[in-house]
Tab-separated table of C-alpha atoms in Angstrom:
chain	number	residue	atom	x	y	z
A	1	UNK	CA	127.066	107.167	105.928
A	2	UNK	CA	126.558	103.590	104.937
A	3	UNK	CA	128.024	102.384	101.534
A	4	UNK	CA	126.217	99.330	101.489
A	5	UNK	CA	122.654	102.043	101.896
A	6	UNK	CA	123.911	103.684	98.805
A	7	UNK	CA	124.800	100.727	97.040
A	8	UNK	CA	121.389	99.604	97.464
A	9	UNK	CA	119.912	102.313	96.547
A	10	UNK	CA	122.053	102.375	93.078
A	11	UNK	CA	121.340	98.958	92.603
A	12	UNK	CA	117.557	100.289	92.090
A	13	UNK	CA	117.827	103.676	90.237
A	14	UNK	CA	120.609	106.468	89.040
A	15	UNK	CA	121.845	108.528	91.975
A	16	UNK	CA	123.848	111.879	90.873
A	17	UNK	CA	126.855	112.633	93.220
A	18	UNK	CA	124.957	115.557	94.325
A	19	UNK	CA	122.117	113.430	95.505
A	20	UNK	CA	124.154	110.909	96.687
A	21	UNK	CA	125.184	114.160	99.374
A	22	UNK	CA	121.880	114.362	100.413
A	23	UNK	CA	121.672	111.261	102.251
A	24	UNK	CA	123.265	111.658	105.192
A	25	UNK	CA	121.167	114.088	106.332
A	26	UNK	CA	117.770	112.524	105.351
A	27	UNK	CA	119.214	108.760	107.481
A	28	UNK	CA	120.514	107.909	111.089
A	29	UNK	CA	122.340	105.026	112.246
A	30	UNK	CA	120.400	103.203	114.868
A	31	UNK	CA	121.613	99.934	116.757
A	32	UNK	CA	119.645	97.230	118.639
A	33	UNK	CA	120.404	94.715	120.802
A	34	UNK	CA	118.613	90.983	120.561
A	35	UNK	CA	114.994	91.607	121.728
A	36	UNK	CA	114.893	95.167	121.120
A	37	UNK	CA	111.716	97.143	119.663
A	38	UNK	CA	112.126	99.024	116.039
A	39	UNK	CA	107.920	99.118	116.821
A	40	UNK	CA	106.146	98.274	119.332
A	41	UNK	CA	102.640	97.029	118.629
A	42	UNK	CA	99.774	99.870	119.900
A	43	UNK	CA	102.444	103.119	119.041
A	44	UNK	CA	102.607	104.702	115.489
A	45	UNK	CA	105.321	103.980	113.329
A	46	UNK	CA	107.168	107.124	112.230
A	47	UNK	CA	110.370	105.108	110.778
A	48	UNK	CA	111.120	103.133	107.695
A	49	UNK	CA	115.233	101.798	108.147
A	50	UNK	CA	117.155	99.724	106.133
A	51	UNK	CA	118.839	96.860	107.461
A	52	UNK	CA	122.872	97.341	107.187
A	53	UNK	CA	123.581	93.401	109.378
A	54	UNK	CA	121.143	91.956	111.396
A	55	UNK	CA	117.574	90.232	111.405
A	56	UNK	CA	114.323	91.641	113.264
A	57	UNK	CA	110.802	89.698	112.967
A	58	UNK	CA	107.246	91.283	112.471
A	59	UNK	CA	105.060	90.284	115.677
A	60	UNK	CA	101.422	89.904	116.220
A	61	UNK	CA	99.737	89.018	119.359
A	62	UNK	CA	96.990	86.595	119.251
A	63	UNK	CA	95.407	85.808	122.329
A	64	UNK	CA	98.721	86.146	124.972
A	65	UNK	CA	100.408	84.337	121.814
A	66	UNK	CA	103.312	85.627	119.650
A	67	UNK	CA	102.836	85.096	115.873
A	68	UNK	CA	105.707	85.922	113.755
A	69	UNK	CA	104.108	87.023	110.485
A	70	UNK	CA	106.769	88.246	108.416
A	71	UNK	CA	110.932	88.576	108.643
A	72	UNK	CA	113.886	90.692	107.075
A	73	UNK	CA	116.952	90.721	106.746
A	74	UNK	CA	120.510	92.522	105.500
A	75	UNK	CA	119.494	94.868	102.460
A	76	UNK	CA	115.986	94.751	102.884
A	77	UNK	CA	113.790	97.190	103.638
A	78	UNK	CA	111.853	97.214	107.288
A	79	UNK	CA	108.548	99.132	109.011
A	80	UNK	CA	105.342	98.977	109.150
A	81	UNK	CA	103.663	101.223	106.453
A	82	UNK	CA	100.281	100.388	107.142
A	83	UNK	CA	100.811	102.232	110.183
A	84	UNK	CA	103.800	104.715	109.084
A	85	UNK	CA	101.452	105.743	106.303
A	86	UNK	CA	97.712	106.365	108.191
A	87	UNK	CA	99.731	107.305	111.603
A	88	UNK	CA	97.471	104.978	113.192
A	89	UNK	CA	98.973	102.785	115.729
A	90	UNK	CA	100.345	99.138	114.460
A	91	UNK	CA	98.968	96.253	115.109
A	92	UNK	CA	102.145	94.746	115.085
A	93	UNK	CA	105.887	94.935	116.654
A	94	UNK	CA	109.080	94.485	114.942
A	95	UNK	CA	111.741	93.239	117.150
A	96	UNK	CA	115.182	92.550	116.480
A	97	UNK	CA	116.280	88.569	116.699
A	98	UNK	CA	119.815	89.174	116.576
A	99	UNK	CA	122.491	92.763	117.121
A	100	UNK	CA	120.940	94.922	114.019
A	101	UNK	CA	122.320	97.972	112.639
A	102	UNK	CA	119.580	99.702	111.061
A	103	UNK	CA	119.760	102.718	108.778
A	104	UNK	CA	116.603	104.769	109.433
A	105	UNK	CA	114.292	107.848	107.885
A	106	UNK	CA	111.733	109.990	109.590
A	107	UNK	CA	108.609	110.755	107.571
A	108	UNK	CA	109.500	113.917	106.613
A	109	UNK	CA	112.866	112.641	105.485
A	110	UNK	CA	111.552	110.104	103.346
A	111	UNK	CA	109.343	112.354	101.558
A	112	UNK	CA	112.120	114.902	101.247
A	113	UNK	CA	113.938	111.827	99.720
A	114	UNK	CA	110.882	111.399	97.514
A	115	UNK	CA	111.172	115.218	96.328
A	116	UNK	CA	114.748	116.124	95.799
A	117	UNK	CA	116.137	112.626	94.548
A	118	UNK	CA	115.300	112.673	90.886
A	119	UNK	CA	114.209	109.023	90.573
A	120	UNK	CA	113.172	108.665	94.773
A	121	UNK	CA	109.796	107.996	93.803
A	122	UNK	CA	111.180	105.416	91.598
A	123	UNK	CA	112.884	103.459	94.738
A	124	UNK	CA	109.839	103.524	96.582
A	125	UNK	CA	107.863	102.081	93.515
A	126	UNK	CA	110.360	99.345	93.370
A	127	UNK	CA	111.200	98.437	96.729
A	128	UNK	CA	106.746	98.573	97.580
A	129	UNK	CA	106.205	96.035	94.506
A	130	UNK	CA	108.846	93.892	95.792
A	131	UNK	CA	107.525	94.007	99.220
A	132	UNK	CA	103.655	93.435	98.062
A	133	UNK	CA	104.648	90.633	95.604
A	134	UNK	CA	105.943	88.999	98.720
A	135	UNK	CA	102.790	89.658	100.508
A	136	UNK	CA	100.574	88.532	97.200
A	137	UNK	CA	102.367	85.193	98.273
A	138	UNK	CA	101.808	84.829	101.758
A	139	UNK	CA	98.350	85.822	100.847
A	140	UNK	CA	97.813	82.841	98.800
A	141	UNK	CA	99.616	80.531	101.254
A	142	UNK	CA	97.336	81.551	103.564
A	143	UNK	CA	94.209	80.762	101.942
A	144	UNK	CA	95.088	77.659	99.909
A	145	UNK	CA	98.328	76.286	101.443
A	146	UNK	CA	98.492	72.965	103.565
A	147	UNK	CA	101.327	73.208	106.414
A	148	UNK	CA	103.554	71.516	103.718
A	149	UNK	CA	103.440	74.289	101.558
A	150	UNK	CA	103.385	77.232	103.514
A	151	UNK	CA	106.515	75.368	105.270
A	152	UNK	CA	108.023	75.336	101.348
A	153	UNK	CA	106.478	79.208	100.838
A	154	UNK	CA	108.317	79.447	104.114
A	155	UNK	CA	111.975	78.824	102.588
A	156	UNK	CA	111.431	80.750	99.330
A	157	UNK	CA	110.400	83.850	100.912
A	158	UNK	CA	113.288	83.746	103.629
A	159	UNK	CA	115.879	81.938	101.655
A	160	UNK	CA	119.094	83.737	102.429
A	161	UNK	CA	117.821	84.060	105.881
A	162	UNK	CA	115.741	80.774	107.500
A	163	UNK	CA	118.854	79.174	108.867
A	164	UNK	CA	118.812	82.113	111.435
A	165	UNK	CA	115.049	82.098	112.634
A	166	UNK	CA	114.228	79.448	115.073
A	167	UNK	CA	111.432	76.375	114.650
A	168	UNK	CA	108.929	77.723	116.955
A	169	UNK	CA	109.157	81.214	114.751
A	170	UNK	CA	108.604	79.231	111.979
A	171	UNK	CA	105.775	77.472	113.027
A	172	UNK	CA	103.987	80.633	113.921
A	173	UNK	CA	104.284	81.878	110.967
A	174	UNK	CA	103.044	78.618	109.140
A	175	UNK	CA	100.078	78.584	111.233
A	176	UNK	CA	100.742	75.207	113.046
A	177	UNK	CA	102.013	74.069	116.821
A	178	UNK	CA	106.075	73.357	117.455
A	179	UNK	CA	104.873	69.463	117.365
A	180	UNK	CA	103.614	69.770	114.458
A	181	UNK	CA	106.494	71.585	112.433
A	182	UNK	CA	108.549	68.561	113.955
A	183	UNK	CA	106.333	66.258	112.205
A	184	UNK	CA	105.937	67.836	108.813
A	185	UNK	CA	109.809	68.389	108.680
A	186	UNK	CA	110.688	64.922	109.546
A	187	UNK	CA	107.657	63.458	107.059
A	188	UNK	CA	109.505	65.853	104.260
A	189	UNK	CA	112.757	64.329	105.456
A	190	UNK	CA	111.939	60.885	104.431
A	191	UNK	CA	110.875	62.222	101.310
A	192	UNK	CA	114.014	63.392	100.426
B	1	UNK	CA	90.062	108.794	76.400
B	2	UNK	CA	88.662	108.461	80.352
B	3	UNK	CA	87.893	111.673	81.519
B	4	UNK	CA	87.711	109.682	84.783
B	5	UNK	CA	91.278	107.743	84.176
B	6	UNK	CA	92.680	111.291	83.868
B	7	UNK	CA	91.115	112.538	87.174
B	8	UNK	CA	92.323	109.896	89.149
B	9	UNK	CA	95.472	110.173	87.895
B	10	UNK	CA	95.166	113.560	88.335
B	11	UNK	CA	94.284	113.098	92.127
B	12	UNK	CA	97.657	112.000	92.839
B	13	UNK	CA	100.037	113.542	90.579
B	14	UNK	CA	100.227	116.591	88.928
B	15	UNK	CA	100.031	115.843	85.280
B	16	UNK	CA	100.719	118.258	82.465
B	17	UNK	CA	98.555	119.000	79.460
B	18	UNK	CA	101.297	117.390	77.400
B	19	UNK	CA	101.807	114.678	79.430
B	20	UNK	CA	97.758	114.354	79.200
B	21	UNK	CA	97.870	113.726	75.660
B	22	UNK	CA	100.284	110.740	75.822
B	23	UNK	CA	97.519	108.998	77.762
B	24	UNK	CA	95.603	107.690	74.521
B	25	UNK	CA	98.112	105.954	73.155
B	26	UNK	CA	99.341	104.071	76.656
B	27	UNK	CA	95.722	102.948	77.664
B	28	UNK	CA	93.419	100.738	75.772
B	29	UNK	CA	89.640	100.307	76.698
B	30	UNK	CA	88.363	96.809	76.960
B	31	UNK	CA	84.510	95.735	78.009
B	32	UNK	CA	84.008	92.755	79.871
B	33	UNK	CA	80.578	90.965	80.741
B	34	UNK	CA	79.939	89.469	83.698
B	35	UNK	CA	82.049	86.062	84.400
B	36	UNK	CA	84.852	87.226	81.761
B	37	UNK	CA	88.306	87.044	82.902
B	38	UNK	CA	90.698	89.993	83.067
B	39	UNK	CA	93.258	87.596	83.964
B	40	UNK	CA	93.208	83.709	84.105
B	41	UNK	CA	94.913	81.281	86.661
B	42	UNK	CA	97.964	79.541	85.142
B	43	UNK	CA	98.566	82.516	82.771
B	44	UNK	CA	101.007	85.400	82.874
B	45	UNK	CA	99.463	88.316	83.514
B	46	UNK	CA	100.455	91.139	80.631
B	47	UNK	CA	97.763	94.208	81.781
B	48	UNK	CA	97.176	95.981	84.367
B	49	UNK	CA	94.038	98.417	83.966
B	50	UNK	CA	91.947	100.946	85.616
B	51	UNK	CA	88.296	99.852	86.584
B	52	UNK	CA	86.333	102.974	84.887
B	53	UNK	CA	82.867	101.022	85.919
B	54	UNK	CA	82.439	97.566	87.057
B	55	UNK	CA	83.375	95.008	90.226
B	56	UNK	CA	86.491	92.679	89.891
B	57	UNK	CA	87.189	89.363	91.885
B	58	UNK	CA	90.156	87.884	92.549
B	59	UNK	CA	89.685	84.098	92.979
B	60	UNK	CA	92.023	81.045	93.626
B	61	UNK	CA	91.392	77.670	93.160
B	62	UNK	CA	91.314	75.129	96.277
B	63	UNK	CA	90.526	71.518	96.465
B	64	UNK	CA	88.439	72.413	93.544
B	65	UNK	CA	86.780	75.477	95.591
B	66	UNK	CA	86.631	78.927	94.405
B	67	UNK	CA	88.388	81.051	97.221
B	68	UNK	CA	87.022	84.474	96.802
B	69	UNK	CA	90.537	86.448	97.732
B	70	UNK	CA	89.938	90.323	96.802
B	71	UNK	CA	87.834	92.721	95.368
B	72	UNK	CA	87.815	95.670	93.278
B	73	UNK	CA	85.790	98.559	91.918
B	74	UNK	CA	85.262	101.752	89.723
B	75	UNK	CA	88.395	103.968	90.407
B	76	UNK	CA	90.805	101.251	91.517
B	77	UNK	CA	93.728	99.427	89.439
B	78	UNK	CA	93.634	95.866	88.911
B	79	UNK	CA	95.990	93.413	88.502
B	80	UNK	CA	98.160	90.672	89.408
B	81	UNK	CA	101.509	92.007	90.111
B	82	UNK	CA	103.404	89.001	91.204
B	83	UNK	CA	102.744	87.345	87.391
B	84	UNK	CA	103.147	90.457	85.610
B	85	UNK	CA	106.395	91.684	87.208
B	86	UNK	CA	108.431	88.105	87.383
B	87	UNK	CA	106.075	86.583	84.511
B	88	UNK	CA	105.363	83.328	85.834
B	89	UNK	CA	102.019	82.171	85.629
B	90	UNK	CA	99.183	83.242	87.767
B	91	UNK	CA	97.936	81.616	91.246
B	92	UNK	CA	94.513	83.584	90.538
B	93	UNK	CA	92.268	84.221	88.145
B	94	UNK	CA	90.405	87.717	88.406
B	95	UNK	CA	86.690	87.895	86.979
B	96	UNK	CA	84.535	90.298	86.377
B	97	UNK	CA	81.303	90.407	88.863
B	98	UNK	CA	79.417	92.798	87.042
B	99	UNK	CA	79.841	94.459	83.271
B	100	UNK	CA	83.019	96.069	83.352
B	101	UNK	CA	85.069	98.926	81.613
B	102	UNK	CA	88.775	98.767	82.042
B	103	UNK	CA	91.144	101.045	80.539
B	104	UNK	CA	94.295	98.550	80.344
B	105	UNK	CA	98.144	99.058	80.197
B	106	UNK	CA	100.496	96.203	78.642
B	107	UNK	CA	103.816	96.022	80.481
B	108	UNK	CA	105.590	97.886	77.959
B	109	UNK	CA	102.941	101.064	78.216
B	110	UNK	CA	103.137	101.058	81.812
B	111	UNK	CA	107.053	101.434	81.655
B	112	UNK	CA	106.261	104.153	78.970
B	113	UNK	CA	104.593	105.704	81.647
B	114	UNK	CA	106.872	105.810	84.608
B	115	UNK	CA	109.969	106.935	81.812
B	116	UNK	CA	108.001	109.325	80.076
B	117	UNK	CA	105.042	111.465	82.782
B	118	UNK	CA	107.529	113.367	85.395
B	119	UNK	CA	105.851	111.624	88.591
B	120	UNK	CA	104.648	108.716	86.989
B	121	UNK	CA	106.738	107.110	89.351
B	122	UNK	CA	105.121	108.783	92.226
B	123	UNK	CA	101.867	107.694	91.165
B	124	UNK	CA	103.047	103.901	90.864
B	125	UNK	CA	104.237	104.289	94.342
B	126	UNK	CA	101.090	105.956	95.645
B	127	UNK	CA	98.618	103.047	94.011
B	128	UNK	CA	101.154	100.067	95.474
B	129	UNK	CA	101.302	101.895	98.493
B	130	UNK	CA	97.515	101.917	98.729
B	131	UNK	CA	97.195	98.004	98.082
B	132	UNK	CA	99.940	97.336	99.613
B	133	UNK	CA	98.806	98.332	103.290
B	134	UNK	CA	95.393	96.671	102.081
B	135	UNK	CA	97.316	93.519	102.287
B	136	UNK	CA	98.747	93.791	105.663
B	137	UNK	CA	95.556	94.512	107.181
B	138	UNK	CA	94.376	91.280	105.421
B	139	UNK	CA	97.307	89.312	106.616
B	140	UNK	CA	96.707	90.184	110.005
B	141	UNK	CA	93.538	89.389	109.673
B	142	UNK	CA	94.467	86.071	108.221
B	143	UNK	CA	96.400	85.725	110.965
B	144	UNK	CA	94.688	86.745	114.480
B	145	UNK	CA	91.354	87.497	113.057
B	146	UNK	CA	87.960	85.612	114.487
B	147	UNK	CA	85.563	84.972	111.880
B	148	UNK	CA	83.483	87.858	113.266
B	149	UNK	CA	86.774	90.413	113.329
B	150	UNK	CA	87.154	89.109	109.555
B	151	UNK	CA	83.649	89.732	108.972
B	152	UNK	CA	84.398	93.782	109.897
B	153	UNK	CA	87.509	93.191	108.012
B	154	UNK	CA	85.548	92.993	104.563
B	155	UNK	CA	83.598	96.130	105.330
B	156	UNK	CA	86.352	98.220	106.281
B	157	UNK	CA	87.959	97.127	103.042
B	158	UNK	CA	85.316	96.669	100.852
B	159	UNK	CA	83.254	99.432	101.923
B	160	UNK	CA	81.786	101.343	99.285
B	161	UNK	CA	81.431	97.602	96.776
B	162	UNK	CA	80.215	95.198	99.768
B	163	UNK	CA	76.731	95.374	98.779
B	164	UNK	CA	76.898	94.335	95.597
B	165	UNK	CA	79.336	91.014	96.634
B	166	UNK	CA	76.946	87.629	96.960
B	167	UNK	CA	77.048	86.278	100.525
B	168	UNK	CA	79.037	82.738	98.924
B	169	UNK	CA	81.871	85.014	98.258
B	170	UNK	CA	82.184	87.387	101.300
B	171	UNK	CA	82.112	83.736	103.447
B	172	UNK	CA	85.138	82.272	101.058
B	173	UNK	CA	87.218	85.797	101.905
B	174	UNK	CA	86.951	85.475	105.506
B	175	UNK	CA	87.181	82.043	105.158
B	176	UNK	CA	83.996	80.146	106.765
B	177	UNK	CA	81.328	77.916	105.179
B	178	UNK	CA	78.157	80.131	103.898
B	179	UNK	CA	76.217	78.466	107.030
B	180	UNK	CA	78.407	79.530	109.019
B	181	UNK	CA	78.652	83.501	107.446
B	182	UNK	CA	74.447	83.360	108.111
B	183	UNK	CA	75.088	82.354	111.812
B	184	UNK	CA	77.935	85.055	112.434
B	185	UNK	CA	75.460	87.763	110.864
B	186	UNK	CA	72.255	86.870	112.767
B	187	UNK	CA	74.907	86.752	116.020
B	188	UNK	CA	75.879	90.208	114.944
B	189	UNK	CA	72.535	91.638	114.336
B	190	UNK	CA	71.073	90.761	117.871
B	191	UNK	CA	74.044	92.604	119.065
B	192	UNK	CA	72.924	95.759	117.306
């Protein structure tokens, strides 16, 4: 079992030891190699993980093009619940950009989480808010954000983890060409 | 008290008759004509509430233009839950379309609520869940949608309220000039 899971999962609400037992059986460890699938876009998602090392990226296709709409890292939380949830298929991928060692629960597991741990429910509150707040942002960004800011929005949502994703990722998911992220980023350079 | 509140609480949790009776004092009812804010840009958001009758819209500012970002109706929560969890200020102001009754929750209540109802939790998670894949849709939509695959968009979310949203607004949420929302329609209805 994975320390740093249970850590984690501390770090959000009270675990007894008892429960703390219980998770081994409710997680697996699952690697993946650089350019491996945790979802492929078109199948249902029937896995929520946790990230232990590692990065993976949240893929749309748009017309033979890749957009990378969202990324996690170590000690978040990864899948796609939209699908997971109405076991419809996703309309996106999540691929890993670097070796990831993901710790990851079935459906039934994670409700069986929800039912026996005391304050599961709780986690799930708590790590969904954190996840829609993010998505609240993007939202925004979206709708009212020139390139500058969504390349700003950009560093604040991936902080700990934007040295790791590469420019054309980055434009993608700031909605402009390669070319272009080369100009903003060297405009914002002068700046500086 | 909202017979109605209760019931949809009701519909995701099992609540007891004790726990029923705490419900009074955690929920306050507050009437809004139309054009009132529930919530105004640059302020922290402090409620979150229950739409008992009424239509919501979320709305951001742009360049001076009213962007038009969600909607919601009798029987859904409302909110801004990026300001009220990390109290900064809020990007968007949400307005009331139509008379309103809210049955509201100040931070403190809502907290009362997860600590004190047994699977108050569980019905946190269930309503974030809820928006929360309503958010991903819109972000992929956002992302890879056509004007006329954002058009459907609306519907699907916005089914059972879309009627009573003015044209101006449904062109703001997927994003095109009004002009251009009357062209997409009259395209759509020779299709059909």
């Amino acid at each position: 079992m994975s320390q740093q899971l249970i850590d984690s999962i501390k770090y959000l609400i009270r675990l007894s030891a008892e429960e703390e037992l219980l998770l081994p059986d409710l997680f697996n460890r699952v690697t993946l190699k650089k350019n491996d699938y945790f979802l492929q876009e078109g199948k249902v998602s029937t896995q929520v993980a946790f990230i232990e090392t590692g990065l993976l990226r949240y893929v749309m296709n748009h017309k033979g093009e890749d957009i990378s709409a969202y990324f996690s890292g170590e000690n978040e939380w990864v899948g796609n619940l939209e699908s997971f949830l109405s076991r419809q298929p996703s309309t996106r991928s999540i691929i890993a950009l670097e070796p990831t060692v993901l710790w990851t629960a079935s459906r039934d597991n994670l409700q069986k989480l929800y039912d026996t741990v005391k304050e599961g429910d709780r986690m799930g509150r708590l790590i969904i808010e954190d996840v829609f707040v993010k998505s609240s942002k993007q939202i925004t960004s979206l709708y009212t954000g020139t390139p500058e800011e969504r390349y700003y929005e950009f560093f604040e949502l991936f902080d700990k983890i934007q040295h790791r994703i590469p420019q054309y990722m980055i434009a993608s998911f700031i909605g402009v060409k390669p070319q272009s992220l080369s100009r903003i980023r060297s405009r914002l350079s002068r700046k500086h």
